[in-house]
Amino acid sequence: MGLISFLGFTLLVAGYAWWKTRGTDEKSADGYYLGGRSLGALTIAGSLLLTNLSAEQIVGLNGQAFSEGILVMAWETLAAIAMVVTAVYFLPKYMHKGITTIPEFIEERFDENTKAILSILFLLAFGVVLLPTILYSGSIAFSTMFDLPELLGLSDAATIMVCVWTIGLIGIVYAIFGGLKAVAVSDLVNAIGLLIGGLLIPYFGLKLIGDGNVGDGLNELWAENQDKFDVTGDVTSSIPFGTIFTGMMIAQIYYWGTNQAILQRVFGAKSLKEGQKGMMLAAFVKFLIPVIVVLPGIIAWHLFGENLESADKAYPVLVKEVLPPALVGFFAAVLFGAVLSSFNSLLNSSATLFGFDLYKKFFNRDASEHKAVKAGKIFGLGLAIVAMIIAPFIANAPDGLFDYIQQALGSLSVPILSVVLVGIVSKRVPAIGAKIVMIAGVIMYLISMYLRPIFQENALTEAAANGITDAGELAIIEAEAFPHFLHVMGILFVVNILIMLLVRVLKPKQDIYVPKQTEAIDTTPWKYAWIVGLCIVLLVLSTYFIF
């Protein structure tokens, strides 16, 4: 029954996406990359949410919640604030120019070589970090929910390998041959399904805890797991409270305000107003998302305790335990759609970046739009294969899936956000300043990652020499031996900004940058954007007072 509902819903979404995109010219750049600049607020919101809310988010964050509790909701609730900042500040700056990619803006502001470096950084982030984690987390979910190792007669590792390549190959067909509109339309359907299915998991989980009564289940969960409902993480947690004011917000603003895979959905809007409405609607839903990506992890902890071999299996095991078989198939189909959405979105953005920002510069300056799109598709295919090779090895990440993603992305997010932000704010910082930061910023972060274990090992060795054996005290000593990676991001962000400002003083840009104005779309801002944004920010802040 589960398999039938899975196949039925998957085919329904694919058929609907094909029907809705019949009239879009996928051979033009606007058609393939931006859906013909025809996307409305609802479609944008659905696509933004599903591009973000994939298996790596659901499986990874619930795994962290299983281990640490509600404090990990900061990754979701604070994202809503970053989305508001993007809607009211970044979007008008971008969309007034009518750009297709963030590197295109960087070229206009700095120069062609700066754009090329930025495009390469984005492609590294997509190919080495994001695409493999999406494939791996989706494979973990399906393998566990359907007992695939037993069904296929394979080991866990071999099953993950089969799932990774199956999801990857299907995703390639969708993204490489479908274009942005096919992805966005299927996203909207899957987003609705994911929200419904995602809410069913905590509903049935609480019902199980409360012997059929959701309210009783919630009361018992709250009463017996008080330590899991503390939002202020201590120094040994994955999110110490202080980090939400440093690297956490930098990571969020990078993701929502400068990340090509996310912003491409909004660049496809029919107007700035629709883009802002779509981003605000997604921000409001994002504020509610912890019910789907955090609460089930705590429910799984209550039900299974420490019996699970891996925290990243908490969510799929819970789904299998609490959902009726027919609904397991439906939810797996929705989750499959979410995995494909994130995978497709990144492949589509990779094709855009390569086709427009690298192929035309390094390979064929006179390439037509059709040729650039074709080259982008071929590159996307190669990147997908690389990601499928890397994905199974993520099982070896020591601190869990979600922590791996954030730490790995830190090396790229800090310099990218620094360059984009300074590019918007200052008209006198020259291209050489941006180039220095994009290369040195990555190197400085990687050095910090190399130094952390050395400092921690030295601190623990010294503690042992002093006769300290208490596990809690040793954990604090280890955590305080070197700044948390989110604090490192905050420090390096300031350093990167200062480097660019210093270059501005020593060698200011001679020709003052004058932003261009597009006529491709209506760039009149939504008049309620600031009011709605303020309400969303107040909602987010209220959660920290409640808990």
Coordinates of C-alpha atoms in Angstrom, one line a residue:
M1 CA 0.0 0.0 0.0
G2 CA 2.8 2.4 0.9
L3 CA 4.6 1.8 -2.3
I4 CA 1.4 2.3 -4.4
S5 CA 0.7 5.7 -2.8
F6 CA 4.3 6.7 -3.2
L7 CA 4.3 6.0 -6.9
G8 CA 0.9 7.4 -7.5
F9 CA 1.6 10.8 -5.9
T10 CA 5.1 11.0 -7.5
L11 CA 3.6 10.5 -11.0
L12 CA 0.7 12.9 -10.3
V13 CA 3.2 15.7 -9.5
A14 CA 5.4 14.9 -12.5
G15 CA 2.3 15.0 -14.8
Y16 CA 1.1 18.3 -13.4
A17 CA 4.6 19.9 -13.8
W18 CA 4.7 18.8 -17.4
W19 CA 1.2 20.1 -18.1
K20 CA 1.9 23.5 -16.5
T21 CA 5.2 24.1 -18.4
R22 CA 4.1 23.2 -21.9
G23 CA 4.2 26.8 -23.2
T24 CA 7.5 28.0 -21.7
D25 CA 10.4 28.4 -24.1
E26 CA 13.1 26.4 -22.3
K27 CA 15.7 27.2 -24.9
S28 CA 16.0 30.8 -24.0
A29 CA 17.9 32.0 -20.9
D30 CA 14.8 33.6 -19.3
G31 CA 12.7 30.6 -20.0
Y32 CA 15.1 27.9 -18.7
Y33 CA 16.7 29.8 -15.9
L34 CA 13.9 32.2 -14.7
G35 CA 10.7 30.5 -15.8
G36 CA 10.1 33.3 -18.3
R37 CA 9.9 35.8 -15.3
S38 CA 6.4 34.7 -14.8
L39 CA 6.3 33.4 -11.2
G40 CA 3.7 34.7 -8.7
A41 CA 4.0 35.1 -4.9
L42 CA 2.5 31.7 -4.0
T43 CA 4.6 29.8 -6.5
I44 CA 7.8 31.6 -5.3
A45 CA 6.9 31.0 -1.6
G46 CA 6.3 27.3 -2.2
S47 CA 9.5 26.9 -4.3
L48 CA 11.6 28.8 -1.7
L49 CA 10.3 26.6 1.1
L50 CA 10.8 23.3 -0.7
T51 CA 14.2 24.3 -2.1
N52 CA 15.2 24.9 1.6
L53 CA 13.1 22.3 3.4
S54 CA 14.5 19.1 2.0
A55 CA 15.5 15.8 3.6
E56 CA 18.8 17.2 4.8
Q57 CA 16.9 19.9 6.7
I58 CA 14.2 17.6 8.1
V59 CA 16.4 14.6 8.8
G60 CA 19.4 16.6 9.9
L61 CA 17.7 19.1 12.2
N62 CA 15.4 16.5 13.8
G63 CA 18.6 14.5 14.4
Q64 CA 20.1 17.4 16.2
A65 CA 16.8 18.0 18.1
F66 CA 16.9 14.3 19.2
S67 CA 20.4 14.9 20.6
E68 CA 20.1 18.5 22.0
G69 CA 16.4 19.6 22.0
I70 CA 14.6 22.7 20.9
L71 CA 17.6 25.0 20.9
V72 CA 18.3 23.9 17.3
M73 CA 15.1 25.7 16.2
A74 CA 17.3 28.8 15.9
W75 CA 18.3 27.6 12.4
E76 CA 14.7 27.9 11.4
T77 CA 13.2 30.8 13.3
L78 CA 16.1 33.1 12.8
A79 CA 15.9 32.3 9.0
A80 CA 12.6 34.2 9.0
I81 CA 14.4 37.4 10.1
A82 CA 17.0 36.9 7.4
M83 CA 14.2 36.4 4.8
V84 CA 12.6 39.7 6.0
V85 CA 16.0 41.5 5.6
T86 CA 16.3 40.0 2.1
A87 CA 12.8 41.0 1.1
V88 CA 13.0 44.7 2.2
Y89 CA 16.7 45.4 1.6
F90 CA 18.5 43.0 -0.8
L91 CA 15.6 42.2 -3.3
P92 CA 15.0 45.8 -4.4
K93 CA 18.8 46.3 -4.9
Y94 CA 19.0 43.1 -7.1
M95 CA 15.7 43.3 -9.0
H96 CA 16.1 47.0 -10.0
K97 CA 19.0 45.7 -12.1
G98 CA 17.1 42.8 -13.7
I99 CA 19.9 40.4 -13.0
T100 CA 19.9 36.6 -13.6
T101 CA 22.6 35.6 -11.2
I102 CA 24.4 37.1 -8.1
P103 CA 27.7 36.8 -9.9
E104 CA 26.2 38.9 -12.7
F105 CA 25.7 41.7 -10.1
I106 CA 29.3 41.2 -8.8
E107 CA 30.6 41.6 -12.4
E108 CA 28.6 44.9 -12.8
R109 CA 29.9 46.2 -9.4
F110 CA 33.5 44.9 -9.6
D111 CA 34.7 43.1 -12.7
E112 CA 34.5 39.9 -14.8
N113 CA 37.3 38.1 -12.9
T114 CA 35.7 38.8 -9.5
K115 CA 32.5 37.3 -10.9
A116 CA 34.3 34.2 -12.1
I117 CA 35.9 33.6 -8.6
L118 CA 32.4 34.0 -7.0
S119 CA 30.8 31.6 -9.5
I120 CA 33.5 29.0 -8.7
L121 CA 32.9 29.4 -4.9
F122 CA 29.2 28.9 -5.4
L123 CA 29.8 25.8 -7.6
L124 CA 32.2 24.4 -4.9
A125 CA 29.5 24.9 -2.3
F126 CA 26.9 23.2 -4.4
G127 CA 29.0 20.3 -5.7
V128 CA 31.0 19.4 -2.6
V129 CA 28.6 20.2 0.3
L130 CA 25.0 20.7 -0.6
L131 CA 24.2 18.3 -3.4
P132 CA 25.9 15.3 -1.7
T133 CA 24.1 16.0 1.6
I134 CA 20.7 16.2 -0.1
L135 CA 21.3 12.9 -1.7
Y136 CA 22.6 11.2 1.4
S137 CA 19.9 12.5 3.7
G138 CA 17.2 11.5 1.3
S139 CA 18.7 8.0 1.0
I140 CA 18.8 7.6 4.8
A141 CA 15.1 8.5 5.0
F142 CA 13.9 6.2 2.2
S143 CA 16.2 3.3 3.3
T144 CA 14.8 3.5 6.9
M145 CA 11.2 4.1 6.1
F146 CA 10.8 1.3 3.6
D147 CA 13.3 -1.2 5.2
L148 CA 15.2 -1.2 1.9
P149 CA 18.3 -3.1 3.2
E150 CA 16.0 -6.1 4.1
L151 CA 13.8 -5.6 1.0
L152 CA 16.8 -5.5 -1.4
G153 CA 19.0 -8.0 0.5
L154 CA 21.8 -5.5 0.7
S155 CA 23.9 -4.0 3.5
D156 CA 23.1 -0.5 4.8
A157 CA 26.0 1.1 2.9
A158 CA 25.1 -0.6 -0.4
T159 CA 21.4 0.4 0.0
I160 CA 22.5 4.1 0.6
M161 CA 24.6 3.8 -2.6
V162 CA 21.6 2.5 -4.6
C163 CA 19.3 5.2 -3.3
V164 CA 21.8 8.0 -3.9
W165 CA 22.2 7.0 -7.6
T166 CA 18.5 6.5 -8.1
I167 CA 17.5 9.9 -6.7
G168 CA 20.4 11.5 -8.5
L169 CA 19.5 10.1 -11.9
I170 CA 15.8 11.1 -11.6
G171 CA 16.8 14.5 -10.4
I172 CA 19.1 15.0 -13.4
V173 CA 16.2 14.3 -15.8
Y174 CA 14.0 16.9 -13.9
A175 CA 16.5 19.7 -13.6
I176 CA 18.6 19.4 -16.7
F177 CA 15.7 18.9 -19.1
G178 CA 13.0 20.8 -17.3
G179 CA 14.2 24.2 -16.4
L180 CA 13.2 26.4 -13.5
K181 CA 9.5 26.5 -14.2
A182 CA 9.2 22.7 -14.1
V183 CA 11.0 22.7 -10.8
A184 CA 9.0 25.6 -9.3
V185 CA 5.6 24.2 -10.3
S186 CA 6.3 20.8 -8.9
D187 CA 7.7 22.5 -5.8
L188 CA 4.4 24.2 -5.1
V189 CA 2.5 20.9 -5.1
N190 CA 5.2 19.1 -3.0
A191 CA 5.4 22.1 -0.6
I192 CA 1.7 21.7 0.3
G193 CA 2.1 18.0 0.6
L194 CA 5.2 18.3 2.7
L195 CA 3.5 20.8 5.1
I196 CA 0.5 18.5 5.5
G197 CA 2.7 15.3 5.8
G198 CA 5.2 17.1 8.1
L199 CA 2.4 18.1 10.5
L200 CA 1.0 14.6 10.6
I201 CA 4.3 13.2 12.1
P202 CA 4.1 15.2 15.3
Y203 CA 0.3 14.8 15.4
F204 CA 0.6 11.0 15.3
G205 CA 3.7 11.0 17.5
L206 CA 2.0 13.0 20.3
K207 CA -1.1 10.8 19.9
L208 CA 1.0 7.7 20.5
I209 CA 2.7 9.3 23.6
G210 CA -0.7 10.4 25.0
D211 CA -2.5 7.1 24.3
G212 CA -4.8 8.6 21.7
N213 CA -4.9 12.2 23.0
V214 CA -2.6 14.8 21.4
G215 CA -3.0 17.2 24.4
D216 CA -2.0 14.6 26.9
G217 CA 0.9 13.6 24.7
L218 CA 2.2 17.2 24.5
N219 CA 1.9 17.6 28.3
E220 CA 3.8 14.3 28.9
L221 CA 6.5 15.3 26.4
W222 CA 6.9 18.7 28.1
A223 CA 6.8 17.3 31.7
E224 CA 9.3 14.5 31.1
N225 CA 11.8 16.2 28.8
Q226 CA 12.2 19.7 30.3
D227 CA 15.9 19.7 29.4
K228 CA 15.0 19.4 25.7
F229 CA 12.9 22.6 25.8
D230 CA 15.6 25.0 26.7
V231 CA 16.5 27.4 23.8
T232 CA 19.6 28.8 25.4
G233 CA 22.4 26.4 24.5
D234 CA 25.4 26.3 26.8
V235 CA 29.0 26.4 25.7
T236 CA 29.1 22.7 24.9
S237 CA 26.0 22.7 22.7
S238 CA 26.0 22.9 18.9
I239 CA 24.5 26.4 19.2
P240 CA 25.8 28.2 22.2
F241 CA 23.4 31.1 22.9
G242 CA 25.9 33.8 22.0
T243 CA 26.4 32.4 18.5
I244 CA 22.9 33.5 17.4
F245 CA 24.2 37.1 17.5
T246 CA 27.4 36.4 15.5
G247 CA 27.9 33.7 12.9
M248 CA 24.3 32.4 13.0
M249 CA 22.8 35.6 11.5
I250 CA 25.7 35.7 9.0
A251 CA 25.0 32.1 7.8
Q252 CA 21.3 33.0 7.5
I253 CA 21.7 36.2 5.6
Y254 CA 24.2 34.5 3.3
Y255 CA 21.8 31.7 2.6
W256 CA 18.6 33.8 2.0
G257 CA 20.2 37.1 0.8
T258 CA 23.1 36.0 -1.5
N259 CA 22.6 32.3 -2.3
Q260 CA 22.0 31.8 -6.0
A261 CA 19.9 28.6 -5.6
I262 CA 17.4 30.5 -3.3
L263 CA 17.3 33.9 -5.1
Q264 CA 16.8 32.4 -8.5
R265 CA 13.3 31.6 -7.4
V266 CA 12.7 35.2 -6.7
F267 CA 14.5 36.5 -9.8
G268 CA 11.9 34.6 -11.7
A269 CA 9.1 36.8 -10.2
K270 CA 6.8 38.8 -12.6
S271 CA 7.5 41.9 -10.4
L272 CA 9.4 43.1 -7.3
K273 CA 6.1 43.2 -5.4
E274 CA 5.4 39.5 -6.2
G275 CA 9.0 38.6 -5.2
Q276 CA 8.7 40.4 -1.8
K277 CA 5.2 38.9 -1.1
G278 CA 6.6 35.4 -1.9
M279 CA 9.6 35.9 0.4
M280 CA 7.4 37.3 3.2
L281 CA 4.9 34.4 2.9
A282 CA 7.8 31.9 3.0
A283 CA 9.2 33.7 6.1
F284 CA 6.0 33.4 8.0
V285 CA 5.7 29.7 7.2
K286 CA 9.4 29.3 8.1
F287 CA 8.6 30.6 11.6
L288 CA 6.2 27.7 12.0
I289 CA 8.5 25.1 10.5
P290 CA 10.1 24.0 13.9
V291 CA 6.9 22.0 14.4
I292 CA 8.0 19.9 11.5
V293 CA 11.8 19.9 11.7
V294 CA 12.4 20.1 15.5
L295 CA 9.5 18.8 17.5
P296 CA 9.5 15.3 15.9
G297 CA 13.2 14.9 17.0
I298 CA 12.2 15.5 20.7
I299 CA 9.2 13.1 20.2
A300 CA 11.7 10.5 18.9
W301 CA 13.9 11.0 21.9
H302 CA 10.9 10.4 24.2
L303 CA 9.9 7.2 22.4
F304 CA 13.3 5.7 21.6
G305 CA 15.8 7.3 23.9
E306 CA 19.4 6.2 23.3
N307 CA 18.3 3.0 21.5
L308 CA 19.0 4.4 18.0
E309 CA 22.4 3.8 16.5
S310 CA 22.4 7.3 14.8
A311 CA 20.6 10.5 15.7
D312 CA 20.2 11.1 11.9
K313 CA 17.9 8.1 11.9
A314 CA 15.5 9.6 14.5
Y315 CA 13.1 11.1 12.0
P316 CA 12.7 8.3 9.5
V317 CA 12.3 5.7 12.3
L318 CA 9.6 7.9 13.9
V319 CA 7.8 8.2 10.6
K320 CA 7.9 4.5 10.1
E321 CA 6.7 3.9 13.7
V322 CA 3.7 6.4 13.9
L323 CA 2.3 6.7 10.4
P324 CA -0.2 4.3 8.9
P325 CA 1.3 2.3 5.9
A326 CA -0.7 4.2 3.2
L327 CA 0.4 7.5 4.7
V328 CA 4.0 6.4 4.8
G329 CA 3.9 6.0 1.1
F330 CA 2.3 9.5 0.6
F331 CA 4.8 11.1 2.9
A332 CA 7.8 9.3 1.3
A333 CA 6.5 10.6 -2.1
V334 CA 6.4 14.2 -0.7
L335 CA 9.8 13.8 0.9
F336 CA 11.1 12.4 -2.4
G337 CA 9.7 15.6 -4.1
A338 CA 11.5 17.7 -1.5
V339 CA 14.8 15.9 -2.1
L340 CA 14.3 16.3 -5.9
S341 CA 13.4 20.0 -5.4
S342 CA 16.6 20.9 -3.6
F343 CA 18.7 18.7 -5.9
N344 CA 17.0 20.2 -9.0
S345 CA 17.2 23.7 -7.7
L346 CA 21.0 23.4 -7.1
L347 CA 21.6 21.7 -10.5
N348 CA 19.5 24.4 -12.3
S349 CA 21.5 27.1 -10.5
S350 CA 24.8 25.4 -11.2
A351 CA 23.8 25.2 -14.9
T352 CA 23.0 28.9 -14.8
L353 CA 26.3 29.9 -13.1
F354 CA 28.4 27.8 -15.4
G355 CA 26.5 28.6 -18.7
F356 CA 26.4 32.4 -18.1
D357 CA 29.2 33.2 -15.8
L358 CA 32.0 30.8 -16.8
Y359 CA 31.3 29.2 -20.2
K360 CA 31.0 32.6 -21.9
K361 CA 34.2 33.9 -20.3
F362 CA 36.6 31.0 -20.5
F363 CA 35.3 28.8 -23.3
N364 CA 33.2 30.6 -25.8
R365 CA 32.7 34.4 -25.6
D366 CA 30.5 34.5 -28.6
A367 CA 28.2 31.7 -27.5
S368 CA 24.5 32.2 -28.2
E369 CA 21.9 31.9 -25.4
H370 CA 21.0 28.4 -26.7
K371 CA 24.7 27.3 -26.6
A372 CA 25.2 28.7 -23.1
V373 CA 22.1 26.9 -21.8
K374 CA 23.3 23.6 -23.5
A375 CA 26.8 24.0 -21.9
G376 CA 25.2 24.7 -18.5
K377 CA 23.1 21.5 -18.8
I378 CA 26.2 19.4 -19.6
F379 CA 28.1 20.9 -16.7
G380 CA 25.1 20.2 -14.4
L381 CA 25.2 16.6 -15.4
G382 CA 28.9 16.3 -14.6
L383 CA 28.4 18.1 -11.2
A384 CA 25.5 15.7 -10.3
I385 CA 27.7 12.7 -11.0
V386 CA 30.5 14.1 -8.7
A387 CA 27.9 14.7 -6.0
M388 CA 26.6 11.1 -6.3
I389 CA 30.1 9.8 -5.8
I390 CA 30.7 12.0 -2.7
A391 CA 27.3 11.5 -1.0
P392 CA 27.8 8.0 0.6
F393 CA 30.9 9.2 2.4
I394 CA 29.0 11.7 4.5
A395 CA 28.0 8.8 6.7
N396 CA 31.5 9.3 8.3
A397 CA 30.8 12.9 9.4
P398 CA 31.5 12.9 13.2
D399 CA 29.0 15.6 14.4
G400 CA 25.9 14.7 12.4
L401 CA 24.6 15.7 9.0
F402 CA 23.3 19.2 9.7
D403 CA 26.4 20.3 11.6
Y404 CA 28.6 19.0 8.7
I405 CA 26.6 21.2 6.3
Q406 CA 26.9 24.4 8.3
Q407 CA 30.6 24.0 9.1
A408 CA 31.6 23.2 5.5
L409 CA 29.6 26.1 4.1
G410 CA 31.2 28.5 6.6
S411 CA 34.3 28.6 4.5
L412 CA 32.3 30.0 1.5
S413 CA 29.4 31.9 3.1
V414 CA 31.5 34.5 5.0
P415 CA 33.6 35.8 2.0
I416 CA 30.6 35.7 -0.4
L417 CA 28.3 37.7 2.0
S418 CA 31.1 40.2 2.7
V419 CA 31.8 40.9 -0.9
V420 CA 28.1 41.2 -1.9
L421 CA 27.3 43.4 1.1
V422 CA 30.2 45.8 0.6
G423 CA 29.4 45.8 -3.2
I424 CA 26.0 47.1 -2.4
V425 CA 26.9 49.6 0.4
S426 CA 30.2 51.0 -1.0
K427 CA 30.8 52.4 -4.4
R428 CA 34.6 53.0 -4.0
V429 CA 35.9 49.5 -3.0
P430 CA 37.8 48.2 -6.0
A431 CA 37.7 44.7 -7.5
I432 CA 41.1 43.8 -6.0
G433 CA 39.6 44.1 -2.5
A434 CA 36.8 41.7 -3.3
K435 CA 39.3 39.2 -4.9
I436 CA 41.6 39.3 -1.9
V437 CA 38.6 38.6 0.5
M438 CA 37.2 35.8 -1.6
I439 CA 40.5 33.9 -1.7
A440 CA 41.9 34.9 1.7
G441 CA 38.5 34.5 3.5
V442 CA 38.2 30.8 2.5
I443 CA 41.9 30.2 3.5
M444 CA 41.5 31.8 6.9
Y445 CA 38.4 29.8 7.7
L446 CA 40.0 26.5 6.6
I447 CA 43.0 27.4 8.8
S448 CA 40.6 27.9 11.8
M449 CA 39.1 24.4 11.1
Y450 CA 42.6 22.9 11.1
L451 CA 43.6 24.7 14.3
R452 CA 40.5 23.9 16.4
P453 CA 41.2 20.2 17.0
I454 CA 44.9 21.0 17.8
F455 CA 43.9 23.6 20.5
Q456 CA 41.2 21.2 21.9
E457 CA 43.6 18.3 22.1
N458 CA 46.2 20.5 23.9
A459 CA 43.6 21.7 26.4
L460 CA 42.4 18.2 27.2
T461 CA 46.0 17.0 27.6
E462 CA 46.6 19.8 30.0
A463 CA 43.4 19.0 31.9
A464 CA 44.4 15.4 32.2
A465 CA 47.8 16.4 33.5
N466 CA 46.0 18.5 36.2
G467 CA 44.0 15.5 37.2
I468 CA 40.6 16.6 35.8
T469 CA 38.4 13.6 35.0
D470 CA 34.9 14.9 35.3
A471 CA 33.2 14.4 31.8
G472 CA 31.1 17.6 32.1
E473 CA 34.1 19.7 33.1
L474 CA 36.2 18.2 30.3
A475 CA 33.5 19.0 27.8
I476 CA 33.5 22.7 28.8
I477 CA 37.3 22.8 28.6
E478 CA 37.2 21.3 25.1
A479 CA 34.5 23.7 24.0
E480 CA 36.3 26.8 25.4
A481 CA 39.7 25.8 23.9
F482 CA 38.9 27.5 20.6
P483 CA 36.0 29.7 19.4
H484 CA 32.9 28.0 18.1
F485 CA 32.8 27.8 14.3
L486 CA 29.9 30.3 14.3
H487 CA 31.9 32.8 16.3
V488 CA 34.8 32.2 13.9
M489 CA 32.4 33.1 11.1
G490 CA 31.5 36.3 12.9
I491 CA 35.1 37.3 13.5
L492 CA 36.1 36.5 9.9
F493 CA 33.2 38.5 8.6
V494 CA 34.4 41.6 10.4
V495 CA 38.0 40.9 9.3
N496 CA 36.9 40.5 5.6
I497 CA 34.9 43.8 5.7
L498 CA 37.9 45.6 7.2
I499 CA 40.2 44.2 4.6
M500 CA 38.0 45.6 1.8
L501 CA 37.7 49.0 3.5
L502 CA 41.4 49.1 3.9
V503 CA 41.9 48.4 0.2
R504 CA 39.4 51.2 -0.5
V505 CA 41.5 53.6 1.5
L506 CA 44.8 52.5 -0.1
K507 CA 43.6 52.1 -3.7
P508 CA 40.0 53.5 -4.1
K509 CA 38.0 52.7 -7.2
Q510 CA 38.4 55.6 -9.7
D511 CA 35.2 55.2 -11.6
I512 CA 32.3 55.5 -9.2
Y513 CA 29.8 52.6 -9.6
V514 CA 26.4 53.7 -10.9
P515 CA 23.6 51.0 -10.6
K516 CA 21.6 50.3 -13.7
Q517 CA 17.8 50.2 -13.9
T518 CA 15.9 47.4 -15.6
E519 CA 12.7 47.7 -17.6
A520 CA 12.3 43.9 -17.8
I521 CA 9.9 43.8 -14.8
D522 CA 7.9 46.2 -12.6
T523 CA 10.2 47.2 -9.7
T524 CA 7.6 49.0 -7.6
P525 CA 8.1 47.7 -4.0
W526 CA 5.2 46.2 -2.0
K527 CA 3.9 49.0 0.2
Y528 CA 3.2 46.6 3.2
A529 CA 6.7 45.0 3.1
W530 CA 8.1 46.8 6.1
I531 CA 5.0 46.4 8.3
V532 CA 4.6 42.6 7.5
G533 CA 8.4 42.1 8.0
L534 CA 8.3 43.8 11.4
C535 CA 5.4 41.6 12.5
I536 CA 7.3 38.5 11.5
V537 CA 10.5 39.6 13.4
L538 CA 8.4 40.2 16.5
L539 CA 6.9 36.7 16.2
V540 CA 10.3 35.2 16.0
L541 CA 11.6 37.2 19.1
S542 CA 8.5 36.1 21.1
T543 CA 9.5 32.4 20.8
Y544 CA 12.7 33.2 22.8
F545 CA 10.6 34.8 25.6
I546 CA 8.2 31.8 25.6
F547 CA 10.9 29.2 26.0

